JSON list of C-alpha atoms in Angstrom, two decimals:
[
{"chain": "A", "resi": 1121, "resn": "MET", "atom": "CA", "xyz": [101.04, 91.79, 131.44]},
{"chain": "A", "resi": 1122, "resn": "LEU", "atom": "CA", "xyz": [101.67, 93.91, 128.14]},
{"chain": "A", "resi": 1123, "resn": "GLN", "atom": "CA", "xyz": [99.96, 92.71, 125.15]},
{"chain": "A", "resi": 1124, "resn": "GLU", "atom": "CA", "xyz": [102.46, 92.42, 122.28]},
{"chain": "A", "resi": 1125, "resn": "ALA", "atom": "CA", "xyz": [101.69, 94.55, 119.29]},
{"chain": "A", "resi": 1126, "resn": "PRO", "atom": "CA", "xyz": [101.06, 92.84, 115.88]},
{"chain": "A", "resi": 1127, "resn": "ILE", "atom": "CA", "xyz": [103.89, 93.00, 113.27]},
{"chain": "A", "resi": 1128, "resn": "ARG", "atom": "CA", "xyz": [103.20, 94.19, 109.76]},
{"chain": "A", "resi": 1129, "resn": "ILE", "atom": "CA", "xyz": [105.01, 92.71, 107.10]},
{"chain": "A", "resi": 1130, "resn": "ILE", "atom": "CA", "xyz": [105.05, 93.50, 103.61]},
{"chain": "A", "resi": 1131, "resn": "GLY", "atom": "CA", "xyz": [106.09, 90.94, 100.97]},
{"chain": "A", "resi": 1132, "resn": "ILE", "atom": "CA", "xyz": [107.47, 92.20, 97.46]},
{"chain": "A", "resi": 1133, "resn": "ASP", "atom": "CA", "xyz": [107.66, 90.13, 94.32]},
{"chain": "A", "resi": 1134, "resn": "PRO", "atom": "CA", "xyz": [109.99, 92.29, 92.24]},
{"chain": "A", "resi": 1135, "resn": "GLY", "atom": "CA", "xyz": [109.41, 92.65, 88.36]},
{"chain": "A", "resi": 1136, "resn": "LEU", "atom": "CA", "xyz": [110.18, 95.53, 86.05]},
{"chain": "A", "resi": 1137, "resn": "ARG", "atom": "CA", "xyz": [106.85, 95.26, 84.39]},
{"chain": "A", "resi": 1138, "resn": "ARG", "atom": "CA", "xyz": [104.63, 94.54, 87.53]},
{"chain": "A", "resi": 1139, "resn": "THR", "atom": "CA", "xyz": [106.04, 94.65, 91.50]},
{"chain": "A", "resi": 1140, "resn": "GLY", "atom": "CA", "xyz": [103.62, 92.67, 93.42]},
{"chain": "A", "resi": 1141, "resn": "TRP", "atom": "CA", "xyz": [103.31, 93.64, 97.26]},
{"chain": "A", "resi": 1142, "resn": "GLY", "atom": "CA", "xyz": [101.29, 91.89, 100.26]},
{"chain": "A", "resi": 1143, "resn": "VAL", "atom": "CA", "xyz": [100.75, 93.29, 103.64]},
{"chain": "A", "resi": 1144, "resn": "VAL", "atom": "CA", "xyz": [100.02, 91.04, 106.35]},
{"chain": "A", "resi": 1145, "resn": "GLU", "atom": "CA", "xyz": [100.04, 91.37, 110.25]},
{"chain": "A", "resi": 1146, "resn": "THR", "atom": "CA", "xyz": [101.40, 88.62, 112.50]},
{"chain": "A", "resi": 1147, "resn": "LEU", "atom": "CA", "xyz": [100.71, 88.16, 116.30]},
{"chain": "A", "resi": 1148, "resn": "GLY", "atom": "CA", "xyz": [102.01, 84.87, 117.59]},
{"chain": "A", "resi": 1149, "resn": "ASN", "atom": "CA", "xyz": [100.57, 82.14, 115.73]},
{"chain": "A", "resi": 1150, "resn": "SER", "atom": "CA", "xyz": [97.95, 84.48, 114.15]},
{"chain": "A", "resi": 1151, "resn": "LEU", "atom": "CA", "xyz": [98.35, 85.69, 110.76]},
{"chain": "A", "resi": 1152, "resn": "ARG", "atom": "CA", "xyz": [95.86, 88.57, 108.98]},
{"chain": "A", "resi": 1153, "resn": "PHE", "atom": "CA", "xyz": [95.26, 89.97, 105.58]},
{"chain": "A", "resi": 1154, "resn": "VAL", "atom": "CA", "xyz": [95.94, 93.62, 105.21]},
{"chain": "A", "resi": 1155, "resn": "ALA", "atom": "CA", "xyz": [96.10, 94.55, 101.79]},
{"chain": "A", "resi": 1156, "resn": "SER", "atom": "CA", "xyz": [97.93, 93.62, 98.60]},
{"chain": "A", "resi": 1157, "resn": "GLY", "atom": "CA", "xyz": [98.28, 94.91, 94.91]},
{"chain": "A", "resi": 1158, "resn": "THR", "atom": "CA", "xyz": [100.54, 95.61, 92.15]},
{"chain": "A", "resi": 1159, "resn": "VAL", "atom": "CA", "xyz": [102.91, 98.45, 91.06]},
{"chain": "A", "resi": 1160, "resn": "THR", "atom": "CA", "xyz": [103.21, 98.67, 87.28]},
{"chain": "A", "resi": 1161, "resn": "SER", "atom": "CA", "xyz": [105.75, 100.41, 85.16]},
{"chain": "A", "resi": 1162, "resn": "ASP", "atom": "CA", "xyz": [105.05, 101.60, 81.53]},
{"chain": "A", "resi": 1163, "resn": "ASN", "atom": "CA", "xyz": [107.08, 99.52, 79.22]},
{"chain": "A", "resi": 1164, "resn": "LYS", "atom": "CA", "xyz": [106.90, 102.49, 76.77]},
{"chain": "A", "resi": 1165, "resn": "LEU", "atom": "CA", "xyz": [109.33, 104.43, 78.77]},
{"chain": "A", "resi": 1166, "resn": "ASP", "atom": "CA", "xyz": [113.10, 104.46, 79.36]},
{"chain": "A", "resi": 1167, "resn": "LEU", "atom": "CA", "xyz": [114.33, 102.07, 81.93]},
{"chain": "A", "resi": 1168, "resn": "ALA", "atom": "CA", "xyz": [115.28, 104.77, 84.37]},
{"chain": "A", "resi": 1169, "resn": "SER", "atom": "CA", "xyz": [111.57, 106.34, 84.18]},
{"chain": "A", "resi": 1170, "resn": "ARG", "atom": "CA", "xyz": [110.03, 102.70, 84.75]},
{"chain": "A", "resi": 1171, "resn": "LEU", "atom": "CA", "xyz": [112.49, 102.19, 87.92]},
{"chain": "A", "resi": 1172, "resn": "ARG", "atom": "CA", "xyz": [111.18, 105.65, 89.05]},
{"chain": "A", "resi": 1173, "resn": "GLN", "atom": "CA", "xyz": [107.61, 104.69, 88.57]},
{"chain": "A", "resi": 1174, "resn": "LEU", "atom": "CA", "xyz": [108.36, 101.42, 90.78]},
{"chain": "A", "resi": 1175, "resn": "HIS", "atom": "CA", "xyz": [110.17, 103.32, 93.41]},
{"chain": "A", "resi": 1176, "resn": "ASP", "atom": "CA", "xyz": [107.34, 105.95, 93.77]},
{"chain": "A", "resi": 1177, "resn": "GLY", "atom": "CA", "xyz": [104.62, 103.21, 93.74]},
{"chain": "A", "resi": 1178, "resn": "LEU", "atom": "CA", "xyz": [106.01, 101.33, 96.55]},
{"chain": "A", "resi": 1179, "resn": "THR", "atom": "CA", "xyz": [107.09, 104.39, 98.41]},
{"chain": "A", "resi": 1180, "resn": "GLU", "atom": "CA", "xyz": [103.26, 105.24, 98.49]},
{"chain": "A", "resi": 1181, "resn": "VAL", "atom": "CA", "xyz": [102.46, 101.61, 99.61]},
{"chain": "A", "resi": 1182, "resn": "ILE", "atom": "CA", "xyz": [104.81, 101.71, 102.30]},
{"chain": "A", "resi": 1183, "resn": "HIS", "atom": "CA", "xyz": [103.85, 105.30, 103.66]},
{"chain": "A", "resi": 1184, "resn": "HIS", "atom": "CA", "xyz": [99.99, 104.25, 103.63]},
{"chain": "A", "resi": 1185, "resn": "TYR", "atom": "CA", "xyz": [100.64, 100.53, 105.51]},
{"chain": "A", "resi": 1186, "resn": "GLN", "atom": "CA", "xyz": [103.26, 101.33, 107.35]},
{"chain": "A", "resi": 1187, "resn": "PRO", "atom": "CA", "xyz": [104.98, 97.99, 107.38]},
{"chain": "A", "resi": 1188, "resn": "ASP", "atom": "CA", "xyz": [107.51, 97.30, 110.39]},
{"chain": "A", "resi": 1189, "resn": "GLU", "atom": "CA", "xyz": [109.49, 94.69, 108.33]},
{"chain": "A", "resi": 1190, "resn": "ALA", "atom": "CA", "xyz": [109.84, 93.72, 104.60]},
{"chain": "A", "resi": 1191, "resn": "ALA", "atom": "CA", "xyz": [110.72, 90.83, 102.83]},
{"chain": "A", "resi": 1192, "resn": "VAL", "atom": "CA", "xyz": [111.70, 90.43, 99.04]},
{"chain": "A", "resi": 1193, "resn": "GLU", "atom": "CA", "xyz": [112.05, 87.32, 96.72]},
{"chain": "A", "resi": 1194, "resn": "GLN", "atom": "CA", "xyz": [115.47, 86.54, 95.50]},
{"chain": "A", "resi": 1195, "resn": "THR", "atom": "CA", "xyz": [116.18, 86.71, 91.78]},
{"chain": "A", "resi": 1196, "resn": "PHE", "atom": "CA", "xyz": [116.59, 83.70, 89.89]},
{"chain": "A", "resi": 1197, "resn": "VAL", "atom": "CA", "xyz": [118.88, 83.59, 86.88]},
{"chain": "A", "resi": 1198, "resn": "ASN", "atom": "CA", "xyz": [117.39, 83.08, 83.50]},
{"chain": "A", "resi": 1199, "resn": "LYS", "atom": "CA", "xyz": [118.91, 82.42, 80.17]},
{"chain": "A", "resi": 1200, "resn": "ASP", "atom": "CA", "xyz": [118.29, 86.03, 78.77]},
{"chain": "A", "resi": 1201, "resn": "ALA", "atom": "CA", "xyz": [120.81, 88.20, 80.26]},
{"chain": "A", "resi": 1202, "resn": "VAL", "atom": "CA", "xyz": [119.28, 91.20, 79.61]},
{"chain": "A", "resi": 1203, "resn": "ALA", "atom": "CA", "xyz": [115.87, 90.58, 81.02]},
{"chain": "A", "resi": 1204, "resn": "THR", "atom": "CA", "xyz": [117.79, 89.09, 84.19]},
{"chain": "A", "resi": 1205, "resn": "LEU", "atom": "CA", "xyz": [119.97, 92.48, 84.50]},
{"chain": "A", "resi": 1206, "resn": "LYS", "atom": "CA", "xyz": [116.37, 94.39, 84.34]},
{"chain": "A", "resi": 1207, "resn": "LEU", "atom": "CA", "xyz": [114.92, 92.16, 86.80]},
{"chain": "A", "resi": 1208, "resn": "GLY", "atom": "CA", "xyz": [117.91, 92.85, 88.95]},
{"chain": "A", "resi": 1209, "resn": "GLN", "atom": "CA", "xyz": [117.51, 96.54, 88.83]},
{"chain": "A", "resi": 1210, "resn": "ALA", "atom": "CA", "xyz": [114.02, 96.15, 89.80]},
{"chain": "A", "resi": 1211, "resn": "ARG", "atom": "CA", "xyz": [114.62, 94.03, 92.79]},
{"chain": "A", "resi": 1212, "resn": "GLY", "atom": "CA", "xyz": [117.13, 96.75, 93.80]},
{"chain": "A", "resi": 1213, "resn": "ILE", "atom": "CA", "xyz": [114.54, 99.18, 93.98]},
{"chain": "A", "resi": 1214, "resn": "ALA", "atom": "CA", "xyz": [112.29, 96.75, 95.93]},
{"chain": "A", "resi": 1215, "resn": "MET", "atom": "CA", "xyz": [114.93, 96.30, 98.28]},
{"chain": "A", "resi": 1216, "resn": "LEU", "atom": "CA", "xyz": [115.97, 100.15, 98.35]},
{"chain": "A", "resi": 1217, "resn": "VAL", "atom": "CA", "xyz": [112.38, 101.71, 99.10]},
{"chain": "A", "resi": 1218, "resn": "PRO", "atom": "CA", "xyz": [111.82, 99.82, 102.40]},
{"chain": "A", "resi": 1219, "resn": "ALA", "atom": "CA", "xyz": [115.46, 100.34, 103.62]},
{"chain": "A", "resi": 1220, "resn": "LEU", "atom": "CA", "xyz": [115.14, 103.87, 102.99]},
{"chain": "A", "resi": 1221, "resn": "ALA", "atom": "CA", "xyz": [112.02, 103.89, 105.05]},
{"chain": "A", "resi": 1222, "resn": "GLY", "atom": "CA", "xyz": [113.98, 102.33, 108.00]},
{"chain": "A", "resi": 1223, "resn": "LEU", "atom": "CA", "xyz": [112.70, 98.62, 107.60]},
{"chain": "A", "resi": 1224, "resn": "PRO", "atom": "CA", "xyz": [114.82, 95.56, 107.96]},
{"chain": "A", "resi": 1225, "resn": "VAL", "atom": "CA", "xyz": [114.54, 93.74, 104.72]},
{"chain": "A", "resi": 1226, "resn": "ALA", "atom": "CA", "xyz": [114.85, 90.10, 104.75]},
{"chain": "A", "resi": 1227, "resn": "GLU", "atom": "CA", "xyz": [115.58, 88.11, 101.27]},
{"chain": "A", "resi": 1228, "resn": "TYR", "atom": "CA", "xyz": [113.93, 84.54, 100.41]},
{"chain": "A", "resi": 1229, "resn": "ALA", "atom": "CA", "xyz": [114.63, 82.32, 97.60]},
{"chain": "A", "resi": 1230, "resn": "PRO", "atom": "CA", "xyz": [111.65, 81.16, 95.58]},
{"chain": "A", "resi": 1231, "resn": "ASN", "atom": "CA", "xyz": [111.88, 77.49, 96.71]},
{"chain": "A", "resi": 1232, "resn": "ALA", "atom": "CA", "xyz": [112.06, 78.87, 100.52]},
{"chain": "A", "resi": 1233, "resn": "VAL", "atom": "CA", "xyz": [108.82, 80.87, 99.92]},
{"chain": "A", "resi": 1234, "resn": "LYS", "atom": "CA", "xyz": [107.12, 77.76, 98.27]},
{"chain": "A", "resi": 1235, "resn": "LYS", "atom": "CA", "xyz": [108.33, 75.47, 101.03]},
{"chain": "A", "resi": 1236, "resn": "ALA", "atom": "CA", "xyz": [107.02, 78.06, 103.86]},
{"chain": "A", "resi": 1237, "resn": "VAL", "atom": "CA", "xyz": [103.51, 78.30, 102.02]},
{"chain": "A", "resi": 1238, "resn": "ILE", "atom": "CA", "xyz": [102.91, 74.89, 100.50]},
{"chain": "A", "resi": 1239, "resn": "GLY", "atom": "CA", "xyz": [105.25, 72.59, 102.36]},
{"chain": "A", "resi": 1240, "resn": "VAL", "atom": "CA", "xyz": [107.60, 71.48, 99.28]},
{"chain": "A", "resi": 1241, "resn": "GLY", "atom": "CA", "xyz": [110.17, 73.46, 97.36]},
{"chain": "A", "resi": 1242, "resn": "HIS", "atom": "CA", "xyz": [108.66, 73.09, 94.33]},
{"chain": "A", "resi": 1243, "resn": "GLY", "atom": "CA", "xyz": [104.87, 73.77, 93.24]},
{"chain": "A", "resi": 1244, "resn": "ASP", "atom": "CA", "xyz": [103.12, 75.87, 90.79]},
{"chain": "A", "resi": 1245, "resn": "LYS", "atom": "CA", "xyz": [101.29, 79.30, 91.29]},
{"chain": "A", "resi": 1246, "resn": "LYS", "atom": "CA", "xyz": [98.08, 77.66, 91.55]},
{"chain": "A", "resi": 1247, "resn": "GLN", "atom": "CA", "xyz": [99.20, 75.85, 94.76]},
{"chain": "A", "resi": 1248, "resn": "ILE", "atom": "CA", "xyz": [100.58, 79.07, 95.99]},
{"chain": "A", "resi": 1249, "resn": "HIS", "atom": "CA", "xyz": [97.49, 80.88, 95.61]},
{"chain": "A", "resi": 1250, "resn": "MET", "atom": "CA", "xyz": [95.20, 78.16, 97.18]},
{"chain": "A", "resi": 1251, "resn": "MET", "atom": "CA", "xyz": [97.52, 77.69, 100.17]},
{"chain": "A", "resi": 1252, "resn": "VAL", "atom": "CA", "xyz": [97.52, 81.62, 100.57]},
{"chain": "A", "resi": 1253, "resn": "LYS", "atom": "CA", "xyz": [93.69, 81.69, 100.49]},
{"chain": "A", "resi": 1254, "resn": "VAL", "atom": "CA", "xyz": [93.81, 78.98, 103.00]},
{"chain": "A", "resi": 1255, "resn": "LEU", "atom": "CA", "xyz": [96.34, 80.66, 105.43]},
{"chain": "A", "resi": 1256, "resn": "MET", "atom": "CA", "xyz": [94.36, 83.93, 104.95]},
{"chain": "A", "resi": 1257, "resn": "PRO", "atom": "CA", "xyz": [90.60, 83.40, 103.84]},
{"chain": "A", "resi": 1258, "resn": "LYS", "atom": "CA", "xyz": [90.09, 87.42, 103.73]},
{"chain": "A", "resi": 1259, "resn": "ALA", "atom": "CA", "xyz": [93.15, 87.48, 101.29]},
{"chain": "A", "resi": 1260, "resn": "SER", "atom": "CA", "xyz": [92.31, 89.14, 97.85]},
{"chain": "A", "resi": 1261, "resn": "PHE", "atom": "CA", "xyz": [94.70, 89.78, 95.04]},
{"chain": "A", "resi": 1262, "resn": "ASP", "atom": "CA", "xyz": [94.49, 91.46, 91.50]},
{"chain": "A", "resi": 1263, "resn": "THR", "atom": "CA", "xyz": [97.47, 89.59, 90.18]},
{"chain": "A", "resi": 1264, "resn": "ASP", "atom": "CA", "xyz": [99.80, 86.82, 90.40]},
{"chain": "A", "resi": 1265, "resn": "ASP", "atom": "CA", "xyz": [102.33, 89.15, 91.53]},
{"chain": "A", "resi": 1266, "resn": "ALA", "atom": "CA", "xyz": [100.23, 90.39, 94.28]},
{"chain": "A", "resi": 1267, "resn": "ALA", "atom": "CA", "xyz": [99.45, 86.65, 95.35]},
{"chain": "A", "resi": 1268, "resn": "ASP", "atom": "CA", "xyz": [103.13, 85.71, 95.04]},
{"chain": "A", "resi": 1269, "resn": "ALA", "atom": "CA", "xyz": [104.35, 88.79, 97.28]},
{"chain": "A", "resi": 1270, "resn": "LEU", "atom": "CA", "xyz": [101.57, 87.64, 99.94]},
{"chain": "A", "resi": 1271, "resn": "ALA", "atom": "CA", "xyz": [103.32, 84.24, 100.16]},
{"chain": "A", "resi": 1272, "resn": "ILE", "atom": "CA", "xyz": [106.73, 86.08, 100.63]},
{"chain": "A", "resi": 1273, "resn": "ALA", "atom": "CA", "xyz": [105.30, 87.97, 103.60]},
{"chain": "A", "resi": 1274, "resn": "ILE", "atom": "CA", "xyz": [103.95, 84.51, 104.81]},
{"chain": "A", "resi": 1275, "resn": "CYS", "atom": "CA", "xyz": [107.13, 83.05, 104.55]},
{"chain": "A", "resi": 1276, "resn": "HIS", "atom": "CA", "xyz": [108.88, 86.10, 106.57]},
{"chain": "A", "resi": 1277, "resn": "THR", "atom": "CA", "xyz": [106.58, 85.35, 109.29]},
{"chain": "A", "resi": 1278, "resn": "HIS", "atom": "CA", "xyz": [107.31, 81.87, 109.70]},
{"chain": "A", "resi": 1279, "resn": "HIS", "atom": "CA", "xyz": [111.01, 82.38, 109.45]},
{"chain": "A", "resi": 1280, "resn": "ARG", "atom": "CA", "xyz": [111.11, 85.28, 112.00]},
{"chain": "A", "resi": 1281, "resn": "GLN", "atom": "CA", "xyz": [108.77, 83.20, 114.45]},
{"chain": "A", "resi": 1282, "resn": "SER", "atom": "CA", "xyz": [111.72, 80.20, 114.16]},
{"chain": "A", "resi": 1283, "resn": "ALA", "atom": "CA", "xyz": [114.28, 83.04, 114.70]},
{"chain": "A", "resi": 1284, "resn": "GLN", "atom": "CA", "xyz": [112.50, 84.26, 117.86]},
{"chain": "A", "resi": 1285, "resn": "ALA", "atom": "CA", "xyz": [111.84, 80.83, 119.14]},
{"chain": "A", "resi": 1286, "resn": "ARG", "atom": "CA", "xyz": [115.60, 79.98, 118.79]},
{"chain": "A", "resi": 1287, "resn": "ALA", "atom": "CA", "xyz": [116.51, 83.34, 120.55]},
{"chain": "A", "resi": 1288, "resn": "LEU", "atom": "CA", "xyz": [114.31, 82.45, 123.57]},
{"chain": "A", "resi": 1289, "resn": "MET", "atom": "CA", "xyz": [115.53, 79.05, 123.87]},
{"chain": "A", "resi": 1290, "resn": "ALA", "atom": "CA", "xyz": [119.05, 80.30, 123.71]},
{"chain": "A", "resi": 1291, "resn": "GLY", "atom": "CA", "xyz": [118.12, 82.99, 126.41]},
{"chain": "A", "resi": 1292, "resn": "ARG", "atom": "CA", "xyz": [117.24, 80.09, 128.96]}
]
């Protein structure tokens, strides 16, 4: 019997100032931390240059870690329309880079990420960070954005496992 290969997933928490990323591997029910970090843009530069910095940084991460799938957090709407638009543009980069690399890209609402990681749809960053460490004791992250990206990757592992189980049941 052939051993199934682990699936490597990159979670991306988009932001114009800081875009967090986290890479995990999943095989069956096991979850393994690979790496995490933050791509930053220089707020002294124009918007196009900042978006390019995010693009180039994420491209380098994907090239280095070679994920099989990507998951990106959906943008929440806030009261500042200009900030929401800029966040949406950073989110576009976060979706475009893995798509250009040929990866399927899934999107998850913030509440879905929280529910998958801490069990409820509402919670604070401390709870998310604590559960990321519980699920992957070797995980390390340099920013809240990197921890959130790991949570997004974890959320995707749960959702893809559910989809595989449904497909197996349908095939019977």
